């Protein structure tokens, strides 16, 4: 009797593993064909500077992604934040810029989002060269964990949505999530087998080394110096720059721009010029 019971459980588990992706894919397909709420459309026009300048095809893709991401993303307010639908829409619409293939893949889970009203404090320990342990206090605007969690300062979410200067907290933290899909946030996200990405390691390492040298020697890089922290932060920062200040990335590191254009399947240089005319 016990053997049959265990066999039935095993069959049920296998069936779930096989059927769950199919069910999710069908649900997502249904969501993408539903009507996009007019209230969301107006919110993005009013609150996200880039949105009204996007080509129709890009805007529609973001809308489709958003309709999938919102019901599949859990949000939690911290330090008194009451999470509203408007907050969810503004955050996930910006994140949707990065998810060019997620609907086709059908199997990715979206990270949990924690929202603080502003910068938040994280306490930790540091060990010096002598082995002495000290307490450290870090004030952060955002954080991304490999376990599928994004932490955001709402003040900085709004600030990033309202400007195009290479800084966007949502894009930065979600870039970390995508980077970590292969198990490590090391600046080398899953690239698939496309030939264009064969040069990715060399191109990114060369650009990273050059930026580190520029910051160390002159301190006048057009890309946020935070990118020199490590290769993982480099990937997150250049993703911000790619979408919100693509001309700077194209000018300084054209090969990096080409790699990101292939990876994210977008070409912001072709549609961001109108934003500069405001």
PDB file of C-alpha atoms in Angstrom:
ATOM      1  CA  UNK A   1       0.000   0.000   0.000  1.00  0.00           C
ATOM      2  CA  UNK A   2       2.793   2.377   0.885  1.00  0.00           C
ATOM      3  CA  UNK A   3       4.531   1.596  -2.404  1.00  0.00           C
ATOM      4  CA  UNK A   4       1.441   2.526  -4.412  1.00  0.00           C
ATOM      5  CA  UNK A   5       1.020   5.678  -2.378  1.00  0.00           C
ATOM      6  CA  UNK A   6       4.597   6.774  -3.062  1.00  0.00           C
ATOM      7  CA  UNK A   7       4.149   5.885  -6.734  1.00  0.00           C
ATOM      8  CA  UNK A   8       1.026   8.043  -6.949  1.00  0.00           C
ATOM      9  CA  UNK A   9       2.872  10.964  -5.358  1.00  0.00           C
ATOM     10  CA  UNK A  10       5.741  10.560  -7.805  1.00  0.00           C
ATOM     11  CA  UNK A  11       3.346  10.533 -10.761  1.00  0.00           C
ATOM     12  CA  UNK A  12       1.589  13.640  -9.459  1.00  0.00           C
ATOM     13  CA  UNK A  13       4.909  15.469  -9.048  1.00  0.00           C
ATOM     14  CA  UNK A  14       6.056  14.553 -12.552  1.00  0.00           C
ATOM     15  CA  UNK A  15       2.691  15.589 -14.003  1.00  0.00           C
ATOM     16  CA  UNK A  16       2.928  18.942 -12.225  1.00  0.00           C
ATOM     17  CA  UNK A  17       6.459  19.538 -13.471  1.00  0.00           C
ATOM     18  CA  UNK A  18       5.330  18.831 -17.028  1.00  0.00           C
ATOM     19  CA  UNK A  19       2.010  20.656 -16.939  1.00  0.00           C
ATOM     20  CA  UNK A  20       2.903  23.728 -14.831  1.00  0.00           C
ATOM     21  CA  UNK A  21       4.964  25.456 -17.561  1.00  0.00           C
ATOM     22  CA  UNK A  22       2.213  24.777 -20.097  1.00  0.00           C
ATOM     23  CA  UNK A  23      -0.467  26.191 -17.797  1.00  0.00           C
ATOM     24  CA  UNK A  24       1.658  29.252 -17.044  1.00  0.00           C
ATOM     25  CA  UNK A  25       2.415  29.830 -20.720  1.00  0.00           C
ATOM     26  CA  UNK A  26      -1.284  29.690 -21.615  1.00  0.00           C
ATOM     27  CA  UNK A  27      -2.185  32.020 -18.757  1.00  0.00           C
ATOM     28  CA  UNK A  28       0.443  34.512 -19.857  1.00  0.00           C
ATOM     29  CA  UNK A  29      -0.757  34.338 -23.447  1.00  0.00           C
ATOM     30  CA  UNK A  30      -4.301  35.077 -22.274  1.00  0.00           C
ATOM     31  CA  UNK A  31      -3.102  38.053 -20.233  1.00  0.00           C
ATOM     32  CA  UNK A  32      -1.191  39.567 -23.142  1.00  0.00           C
ATOM     33  CA  UNK A  33      -4.306  39.541 -25.292  1.00  0.00           C
ATOM     34  CA  UNK A  34      -6.478  41.316 -22.753  1.00  0.00           C
ATOM     35  CA  UNK A  35      -7.182  45.029 -23.102  1.00  0.00           C
ATOM     36  CA  UNK A  36      -4.568  47.291 -21.553  1.00  0.00           C
ATOM     37  CA  UNK A  37      -6.208  49.485 -18.895  1.00  0.00           C
ATOM     38  CA  UNK A  38      -6.532  53.115 -19.946  1.00  0.00           C
ATOM     39  CA  UNK A  39      -5.725  54.236 -16.385  1.00  0.00           C
ATOM     40  CA  UNK A  40      -2.330  52.502 -16.614  1.00  0.00           C
ATOM     41  CA  UNK A  41      -1.692  54.089 -19.994  1.00  0.00           C
ATOM     42  CA  UNK A  42      -2.381  57.580 -18.639  1.00  0.00           C
ATOM     43  CA  UNK A  43      -0.303  56.923 -15.521  1.00  0.00           C
ATOM     44  CA  UNK A  44       2.729  55.972 -17.603  1.00  0.00           C
ATOM     45  CA  UNK A  45       2.293  59.007 -19.840  1.00  0.00           C
ATOM     46  CA  UNK A  46       2.204  61.273 -16.810  1.00  0.00           C
ATOM     47  CA  UNK A  47       4.798  59.650 -14.558  1.00  0.00           C
ATOM     48  CA  UNK A  48       7.387  58.007 -16.809  1.00  0.00           C
ATOM     49  CA  UNK A  49       9.229  60.498 -18.970  1.00  0.00           C
ATOM     50  CA  UNK A  50      10.456  57.962 -21.498  1.00  0.00           C
ATOM     51  CA  UNK A  51       7.109  56.294 -22.142  1.00  0.00           C
ATOM     52  CA  UNK A  52       5.495  58.863 -24.410  1.00  0.00           C
ATOM     53  CA  UNK A  53       8.548  58.874 -26.695  1.00  0.00           C
ATOM     54  CA  UNK A  54       8.708  55.130 -27.216  1.00  0.00           C
ATOM     55  CA  UNK A  55       7.803  53.750 -30.645  1.00  0.00           C
ATOM     56  CA  UNK A  56       4.393  52.113 -30.683  1.00  0.00           C
ATOM     57  CA  UNK A  57       5.895  48.640 -31.087  1.00  0.00           C
ATOM     58  CA  UNK A  58       8.063  49.084 -27.975  1.00  0.00           C
ATOM     59  CA  UNK A  59       5.188  50.556 -25.994  1.00  0.00           C
ATOM     60  CA  UNK A  60       2.912  47.646 -26.909  1.00  0.00           C
ATOM     61  CA  UNK A  61       5.567  45.133 -25.904  1.00  0.00           C
ATOM     62  CA  UNK A  62       5.971  46.851 -22.533  1.00  0.00           C
ATOM     63  CA  UNK A  63       2.211  46.806 -22.052  1.00  0.00           C
ATOM     64  CA  UNK A  64       2.095  43.072 -22.788  1.00  0.00           C
ATOM     65  CA  UNK A  65       4.961  42.381 -20.416  1.00  0.00           C
ATOM     66  CA  UNK A  66       3.359  44.507 -17.716  1.00  0.00           C
ATOM     67  CA  UNK A  67       0.077  42.628 -17.962  1.00  0.00           C
ATOM     68  CA  UNK A  68       1.964  39.409 -17.246  1.00  0.00           C
ATOM     69  CA  UNK A  69       4.352  40.741 -14.616  1.00  0.00           C
ATOM     70  CA  UNK A  70       1.859  42.517 -12.384  1.00  0.00           C
ATOM     71  CA  UNK A  71      -0.304  39.517 -11.346  1.00  0.00           C
ATOM     72  CA  UNK A  72       2.828  37.369 -10.974  1.00  0.00           C
ATOM     73  CA  UNK A  73       4.785  39.812  -8.774  1.00  0.00           C
ATOM     74  CA  UNK A  74       4.368  40.015  -5.006  1.00  0.00           C
ATOM     75  CA  UNK A  75       4.861  43.461  -3.440  1.00  0.00           C
ATOM     76  CA  UNK A  76       5.472  44.378   0.202  1.00  0.00           C
ATOM     77  CA  UNK A  77       5.604  47.844   1.719  1.00  0.00           C
ATOM     78  CA  UNK A  78       8.242  48.551   4.384  1.00  0.00           C
ATOM     79  CA  UNK A  79       8.529  51.317   6.991  1.00  0.00           C
ATOM     80  CA  UNK A  80       4.913  52.360   6.564  1.00  0.00           C
ATOM     81  CA  UNK A  81       4.684  52.217   2.780  1.00  0.00           C
ATOM     82  CA  UNK A  82       1.230  51.274   1.500  1.00  0.00           C
ATOM     83  CA  UNK A  83       1.729  49.700  -1.914  1.00  0.00           C
ATOM     84  CA  UNK A  84      -0.747  50.950  -4.518  1.00  0.00           C
ATOM     85  CA  UNK A  85      -1.587  49.740  -7.997  1.00  0.00           C
ATOM     86  CA  UNK A  86       0.005  52.897  -9.393  1.00  0.00           C
ATOM     87  CA  UNK A  87       3.300  52.075  -7.672  1.00  0.00           C
ATOM     88  CA  UNK A  88       3.241  48.546  -9.055  1.00  0.00           C
ATOM     89  CA  UNK A  89       2.544  49.762 -12.591  1.00  0.00           C
ATOM     90  CA  UNK A  90       5.281  52.400 -12.574  1.00  0.00           C
ATOM     91  CA  UNK A  91       7.891  49.959 -11.257  1.00  0.00           C
ATOM     92  CA  UNK A  92       7.031  47.024 -13.489  1.00  0.00           C
ATOM     93  CA  UNK A  93       6.651  49.073 -16.671  1.00  0.00           C
ATOM     94  CA  UNK A  94      10.259  50.201 -16.316  1.00  0.00           C
ATOM     95  CA  UNK A  95      11.364  46.659 -15.492  1.00  0.00           C
ATOM     96  CA  UNK A  96       9.543  45.402 -18.590  1.00  0.00           C
ATOM     97  CA  UNK A  97      12.090  47.178 -20.784  1.00  0.00           C
ATOM     98  CA  UNK A  98      14.584  44.465 -19.855  1.00  0.00           C
ATOM     99  CA  UNK A  99      12.432  41.410 -20.450  1.00  0.00           C
ATOM    100  CA  UNK A 100      12.616  41.032 -24.200  1.00  0.00           C
ATOM    101  CA  UNK A 101      12.400  37.235 -24.192  1.00  0.00           C
ATOM    102  CA  UNK A 102      10.633  36.390 -20.981  1.00  0.00           C
ATOM    103  CA  UNK A 103       7.214  35.749 -22.512  1.00  0.00           C
ATOM    104  CA  UNK A 104       8.672  33.491 -25.171  1.00  0.00           C
ATOM    105  CA  UNK A 105      10.682  31.541 -22.599  1.00  0.00           C
ATOM    106  CA  UNK A 106       7.592  31.245 -20.413  1.00  0.00           C
ATOM    107  CA  UNK A 107       9.432  29.790 -17.452  1.00  0.00           C
ATOM    108  CA  UNK A 108      10.893  32.716 -15.563  1.00  0.00           C
ATOM    109  CA  UNK A 109       9.604  33.774 -12.173  1.00  0.00           C
ATOM    110  CA  UNK A 110       9.578  37.472 -11.364  1.00  0.00           C
ATOM    111  CA  UNK A 111      11.240  38.688  -8.160  1.00  0.00           C
ATOM    112  CA  UNK A 112       9.405  39.744  -5.028  1.00  0.00           C
ATOM    113  CA  UNK A 113       9.532  43.536  -4.585  1.00  0.00           C
ATOM    114  CA  UNK A 114       9.994  45.313  -1.248  1.00  0.00           C
ATOM    115  CA  UNK A 115       9.406  49.071  -1.261  1.00  0.00           C
ATOM    116  CA  UNK A 116      10.839  51.508   1.285  1.00  0.00           C
ATOM    117  CA  UNK A 117       9.805  55.175   1.326  1.00  0.00           C
ATOM    118  CA  UNK A 118      13.414  56.325   0.831  1.00  0.00           C
ATOM    119  CA  UNK A 119      16.956  55.152   1.406  1.00  0.00           C
ATOM    120  CA  UNK A 120      17.138  52.284   3.882  1.00  0.00           C
ATOM    121  CA  UNK A 121      19.861  51.120   6.233  1.00  0.00           C
ATOM    122  CA  UNK A 122      21.534  47.740   6.252  1.00  0.00           C
ATOM    123  CA  UNK A 123      23.860  46.713   9.062  1.00  0.00           C
ATOM    124  CA  UNK A 124      26.683  44.263   8.554  1.00  0.00           C
ATOM    125  CA  UNK A 125      30.117  43.193   9.662  1.00  0.00           C
ATOM    126  CA  UNK A 126      33.508  43.801   8.095  1.00  0.00           C
ATOM    127  CA  UNK A 127      36.754  41.960   8.773  1.00  0.00           C
ATOM    128  CA  UNK A 128      40.037  43.842   8.312  1.00  0.00           C
ATOM    129  CA  UNK A 129      43.454  42.463   7.361  1.00  0.00           C
ATOM    130  CA  UNK A 130      44.203  41.647  10.998  1.00  0.00           C
ATOM    131  CA  UNK A 131      41.018  39.666  11.402  1.00  0.00           C
ATOM    132  CA  UNK A 132      39.302  42.291  13.530  1.00  0.00           C
ATOM    133  CA  UNK A 133      35.522  42.437  13.109  1.00  0.00           C
ATOM    134  CA  UNK A 134      33.717  45.769  13.042  1.00  0.00           C
ATOM    135  CA  UNK A 135      30.091  46.777  12.550  1.00  0.00           C
ATOM    136  CA  UNK A 136      29.209  48.701   9.405  1.00  0.00           C
ATOM    137  CA  UNK A 137      26.140  50.764   8.554  1.00  0.00           C
ATOM    138  CA  UNK A 138      25.234  51.112   4.880  1.00  0.00           C
ATOM    139  CA  UNK A 139      22.572  53.447   3.513  1.00  0.00           C
ATOM    140  CA  UNK A 140      21.141  51.937   0.334  1.00  0.00           C
ATOM    141  CA  UNK A 141      18.755  53.042  -2.403  1.00  0.00           C
ATOM    142  CA  UNK A 142      18.148  49.551  -3.682  1.00  0.00           C
ATOM    143  CA  UNK A 143      19.277  45.972  -3.490  1.00  0.00           C
ATOM    144  CA  UNK A 144      18.870  42.783  -5.492  1.00  0.00           C
ATOM    145  CA  UNK A 145      19.192  39.295  -4.017  1.00  0.00           C
ATOM    146  CA  UNK A 146      19.946  36.090  -5.864  1.00  0.00           C
ATOM    147  CA  UNK A 147      17.004  34.463  -4.091  1.00  0.00           C
ATOM    148  CA  UNK A 148      14.626  36.493  -6.267  1.00  0.00           C
ATOM    149  CA  UNK A 149      14.062  39.649  -4.273  1.00  0.00           C
ATOM    150  CA  UNK A 150      14.314  43.324  -5.275  1.00  0.00           C
ATOM    151  CA  UNK A 151      14.376  46.112  -2.671  1.00  0.00           C
ATOM    152  CA  UNK A 152      13.632  49.654  -3.834  1.00  0.00           C
ATOM    153  CA  UNK A 153      13.500  53.188  -2.456  1.00  0.00           C
ATOM    154  CA  UNK A 154      10.243  54.694  -3.721  1.00  0.00           C
ATOM    155  CA  UNK A 155      11.746  58.190  -3.780  1.00  0.00           C
ATOM    156  CA  UNK A 156      14.412  56.949  -6.163  1.00  0.00           C
ATOM    157  CA  UNK A 157      11.961  54.960  -8.270  1.00  0.00           C
ATOM    158  CA  UNK A 158      10.064  58.190  -8.946  1.00  0.00           C
ATOM    159  CA  UNK A 159      13.261  60.144  -9.509  1.00  0.00           C
ATOM    160  CA  UNK A 160      14.536  57.620 -12.024  1.00  0.00           C
ATOM    161  CA  UNK A 161      11.248  57.597 -13.922  1.00  0.00           C
ATOM    162  CA  UNK A 162      11.408  61.363 -14.315  1.00  0.00           C
ATOM    163  CA  UNK A 163      14.901  61.685 -15.793  1.00  0.00           C
ATOM    164  CA  UNK A 164      17.155  60.369 -18.546  1.00  0.00           C
ATOM    165  CA  UNK A 165      20.669  60.717 -17.178  1.00  0.00           C
ATOM    166  CA  UNK A 166      21.993  57.181 -16.924  1.00  0.00           C
ATOM    167  CA  UNK A 167      20.457  56.519 -13.503  1.00  0.00           C
ATOM    168  CA  UNK A 168      17.405  54.318 -13.061  1.00  0.00           C
ATOM    169  CA  UNK A 169      17.049  52.268  -9.893  1.00  0.00           C
ATOM    170  CA  UNK A 170      14.438  49.864 -11.266  1.00  0.00           C
ATOM    171  CA  UNK A 171      16.477  49.009 -14.359  1.00  0.00           C
ATOM    172  CA  UNK A 172      19.600  48.612 -12.226  1.00  0.00           C
ATOM    173  CA  UNK A 173      18.092  46.146  -9.766  1.00  0.00           C
ATOM    174  CA  UNK A 174      16.199  44.126 -12.363  1.00  0.00           C
ATOM    175  CA  UNK A 175      19.386  43.889 -14.447  1.00  0.00           C
ATOM    176  CA  UNK A 176      20.946  42.199 -11.425  1.00  0.00           C
ATOM    177  CA  UNK A 177      18.040  39.737 -11.364  1.00  0.00           C
ATOM    178  CA  UNK A 178      18.481  38.858 -15.026  1.00  0.00           C
ATOM    179  CA  UNK A 179      22.230  38.579 -14.488  1.00  0.00           C
ATOM    180  CA  UNK A 180      21.555  36.060 -11.726  1.00  0.00           C
ATOM    181  CA  UNK A 181      19.372  33.723 -13.802  1.00  0.00           C
ATOM    182  CA  UNK A 182      22.393  31.447 -14.232  1.00  0.00           C
ATOM    183  CA  UNK A 183      22.968  31.348 -10.469  1.00  0.00           C
ATOM    184  CA  UNK A 184      25.520  34.145 -10.115  1.00  0.00           C
ATOM    185  CA  UNK A 185      25.286  37.937 -10.364  1.00  0.00           C
ATOM    186  CA  UNK A 186      28.709  38.287 -11.927  1.00  0.00           C
ATOM    187  CA  UNK A 187      28.061  40.476 -14.959  1.00  0.00           C
ATOM    188  CA  UNK A 188      27.592  37.549 -17.312  1.00  0.00           C
ATOM    189  CA  UNK A 189      23.864  36.776 -17.713  1.00  0.00           C
ATOM    190  CA  UNK A 190      22.578  33.716 -19.585  1.00  0.00           C
ATOM    191  CA  UNK A 191      23.389  34.442 -23.212  1.00  0.00           C
ATOM    192  CA  UNK A 192      22.154  31.390 -25.062  1.00  0.00           C
ATOM    193  CA  UNK A 193      24.026  30.017 -28.029  1.00  0.00           C
ATOM    194  CA  UNK A 194      23.887  32.993 -30.375  1.00  0.00           C
ATOM    195  CA  UNK A 195      27.166  33.638 -32.177  1.00  0.00           C
ATOM    196  CA  UNK A 196      27.024  37.387 -31.553  1.00  0.00           C
ATOM    197  CA  UNK A 197      27.629  36.759 -27.845  1.00  0.00           C
ATOM    198  CA  UNK A 198      30.845  34.802 -28.398  1.00  0.00           C
ATOM    199  CA  UNK A 199      32.775  38.044 -27.884  1.00  0.00           C
ATOM    200  CA  UNK A 200      30.772  39.108 -24.799  1.00  0.00           C
ATOM    201  CA  UNK A 201      33.415  38.204 -22.164  1.00  0.00           C
ATOM    202  CA  UNK A 202      36.257  39.981 -23.970  1.00  0.00           C
ATOM    203  CA  UNK A 203      34.195  43.078 -24.850  1.00  0.00           C
ATOM    204  CA  UNK A 204      32.821  43.507 -21.331  1.00  0.00           C
ATOM    205  CA  UNK A 205      36.158  42.879 -19.628  1.00  0.00           C
ATOM    206  CA  UNK A 206      37.943  45.369 -21.877  1.00  0.00           C
ATOM    207  CA  UNK A 207      35.320  48.040 -21.227  1.00  0.00           C
ATOM    208  CA  UNK A 208      35.302  47.350 -17.498  1.00  0.00           C
ATOM    209  CA  UNK A 209      39.091  47.615 -17.269  1.00  0.00           C
ATOM    210  CA  UNK A 210      39.091  50.814 -19.313  1.00  0.00           C
ATOM    211  CA  UNK A 211      36.400  52.415 -17.165  1.00  0.00           C
ATOM    212  CA  UNK A 212      38.270  51.465 -13.979  1.00  0.00           C
ATOM    213  CA  UNK A 213      41.416  53.082 -15.349  1.00  0.00           C
ATOM    214  CA  UNK A 214      39.567  56.235 -16.409  1.00  0.00           C
ATOM    215  CA  UNK A 215      37.922  56.626 -13.039  1.00  0.00           C
ATOM    216  CA  UNK A 216      41.151  55.956 -11.150  1.00  0.00           C
ATOM    217  CA  UNK A 217      43.335  58.202 -13.291  1.00  0.00           C
ATOM    218  CA  UNK A 218      40.994  61.046 -14.208  1.00  0.00           C
ATOM    219  CA  UNK A 219      37.748  60.562 -12.322  1.00  0.00           C
ATOM    220  CA  UNK A 220      35.749  61.992 -15.228  1.00  0.00           C
ATOM    221  CA  UNK A 221      33.964  59.024 -16.790  1.00  0.00           C
ATOM    222  CA  UNK A 222      30.596  59.707 -18.450  1.00  0.00           C
ATOM    223  CA  UNK A 223      29.299  56.422 -17.023  1.00  0.00           C
ATOM    224  CA  UNK A 224      28.499  56.204 -13.310  1.00  0.00           C
ATOM    225  CA  UNK A 225      31.769  55.295 -11.501  1.00  0.00           C
ATOM    226  CA  UNK A 226      29.772  52.841  -9.371  1.00  0.00           C
ATOM    227  CA  UNK A 227      30.132  50.523 -12.350  1.00  0.00           C
ATOM    228  CA  UNK A 228      33.764  49.967 -11.353  1.00  0.00           C
ATOM    229  CA  UNK A 229      32.741  48.239  -8.087  1.00  0.00           C
ATOM    230  CA  UNK A 230      32.765  44.803  -9.714  1.00  0.00           C
ATOM    231  CA  UNK A 231      31.639  43.182 -13.008  1.00  0.00           C
ATOM    232  CA  UNK A 232      28.131  42.581 -11.630  1.00  0.00           C
ATOM    233  CA  UNK A 233      27.644  46.273 -10.882  1.00  0.00           C
ATOM    234  CA  UNK A 234      29.199  47.109 -14.243  1.00  0.00           C
ATOM    235  CA  UNK A 235      26.479  45.124 -16.005  1.00  0.00           C
ATOM    236  CA  UNK A 236      23.713  46.761 -13.953  1.00  0.00           C
ATOM    237  CA  UNK A 237      25.054  50.287 -14.510  1.00  0.00           C
ATOM    238  CA  UNK A 238      25.613  49.897 -18.240  1.00  0.00           C
ATOM    239  CA  UNK A 239      22.067  48.531 -18.491  1.00  0.00           C
ATOM    240  CA  UNK A 240      20.814  51.751 -16.873  1.00  0.00           C
ATOM    241  CA  UNK A 241      22.964  53.772 -19.265  1.00  0.00           C
ATOM    242  CA  UNK A 242      21.862  51.745 -22.281  1.00  0.00           C
ATOM    243  CA  UNK A 243      18.196  52.562 -21.738  1.00  0.00           C
ATOM    244  CA  UNK A 244      18.388  56.099 -20.341  1.00  0.00           C
ATOM    245  CA  UNK A 245      21.571  57.584 -21.826  1.00  0.00           C
ATOM    246  CA  UNK A 246      22.407  55.370 -24.806  1.00  0.00           C
ATOM    247  CA  UNK A 247      24.379  58.042 -26.653  1.00  0.00           C
ATOM    248  CA  UNK A 248      26.975  58.078 -23.860  1.00  0.00           C
ATOM    249  CA  UNK A 249      27.389  54.303 -23.966  1.00  0.00           C
ATOM    250  CA  UNK A 250      27.544  54.262 -27.766  1.00  0.00           C
ATOM    251  CA  UNK A 251      30.185  56.995 -27.781  1.00  0.00           C
ATOM    252  CA  UNK A 252      32.434  55.462 -25.112  1.00  0.00           C
ATOM    253  CA  UNK A 253      31.904  51.744 -25.695  1.00  0.00           C
ATOM    254  CA  UNK A 254      30.159  51.048 -29.029  1.00  0.00           C
ATOM    255  CA  UNK A 255      30.825  47.303 -28.859  1.00  0.00           C
ATOM    256  CA  UNK A 256      29.206  47.137 -25.426  1.00  0.00           C
ATOM    257  CA  UNK A 257      26.196  48.986 -26.821  1.00  0.00           C
ATOM    258  CA  UNK A 258      25.910  46.463 -29.665  1.00  0.00           C
ATOM    259  CA  UNK A 259      26.060  43.537 -27.260  1.00  0.00           C
ATOM    260  CA  UNK A 260      23.319  45.000 -25.057  1.00  0.00           C
ATOM    261  CA  UNK A 261      21.183  45.846 -28.090  1.00  0.00           C
ATOM    262  CA  UNK A 262      21.355  42.183 -29.111  1.00  0.00           C
ATOM    263  CA  UNK A 263      20.777  40.961 -25.563  1.00  0.00           C
ATOM    264  CA  UNK A 264      17.799  43.199 -24.721  1.00  0.00           C
ATOM    265  CA  UNK A 265      16.558  43.229 -28.329  1.00  0.00           C
ATOM    266  CA  UNK A 266      16.118  46.997 -28.284  1.00  0.00           C
ATOM    267  CA  UNK A 267      17.907  49.967 -29.837  1.00  0.00           C
ATOM    268  CA  UNK A 268      17.291  52.999 -27.584  1.00  0.00           C
ATOM    269  CA  UNK A 269      19.402  55.272 -29.789  1.00  0.00           C
ATOM    270  CA  UNK A 270      16.720  54.981 -32.439  1.00  0.00           C
ATOM    271  CA  UNK A 271      13.973  56.344 -30.194  1.00  0.00           C
ATOM    272  CA  UNK A 272      15.453  58.390 -27.387  1.00  0.00           C
ATOM    273  CA  UNK A 273      16.401  61.511 -29.379  1.00  0.00           C
ATOM    274  CA  UNK A 274      12.932  63.064 -28.998  1.00  0.00           C
ATOM    275  CA  UNK A 275      13.320  63.004 -25.228  1.00  0.00           C
ATOM    276  CA  UNK A 276      16.339  65.281 -25.430  1.00  0.00           C
ATOM    277  CA  UNK A 277      14.297  67.951 -27.201  1.00  0.00           C
ATOM    278  CA  UNK A 278      11.994  68.599 -24.235  1.00  0.00           C
TER     279      UNK A 278
END
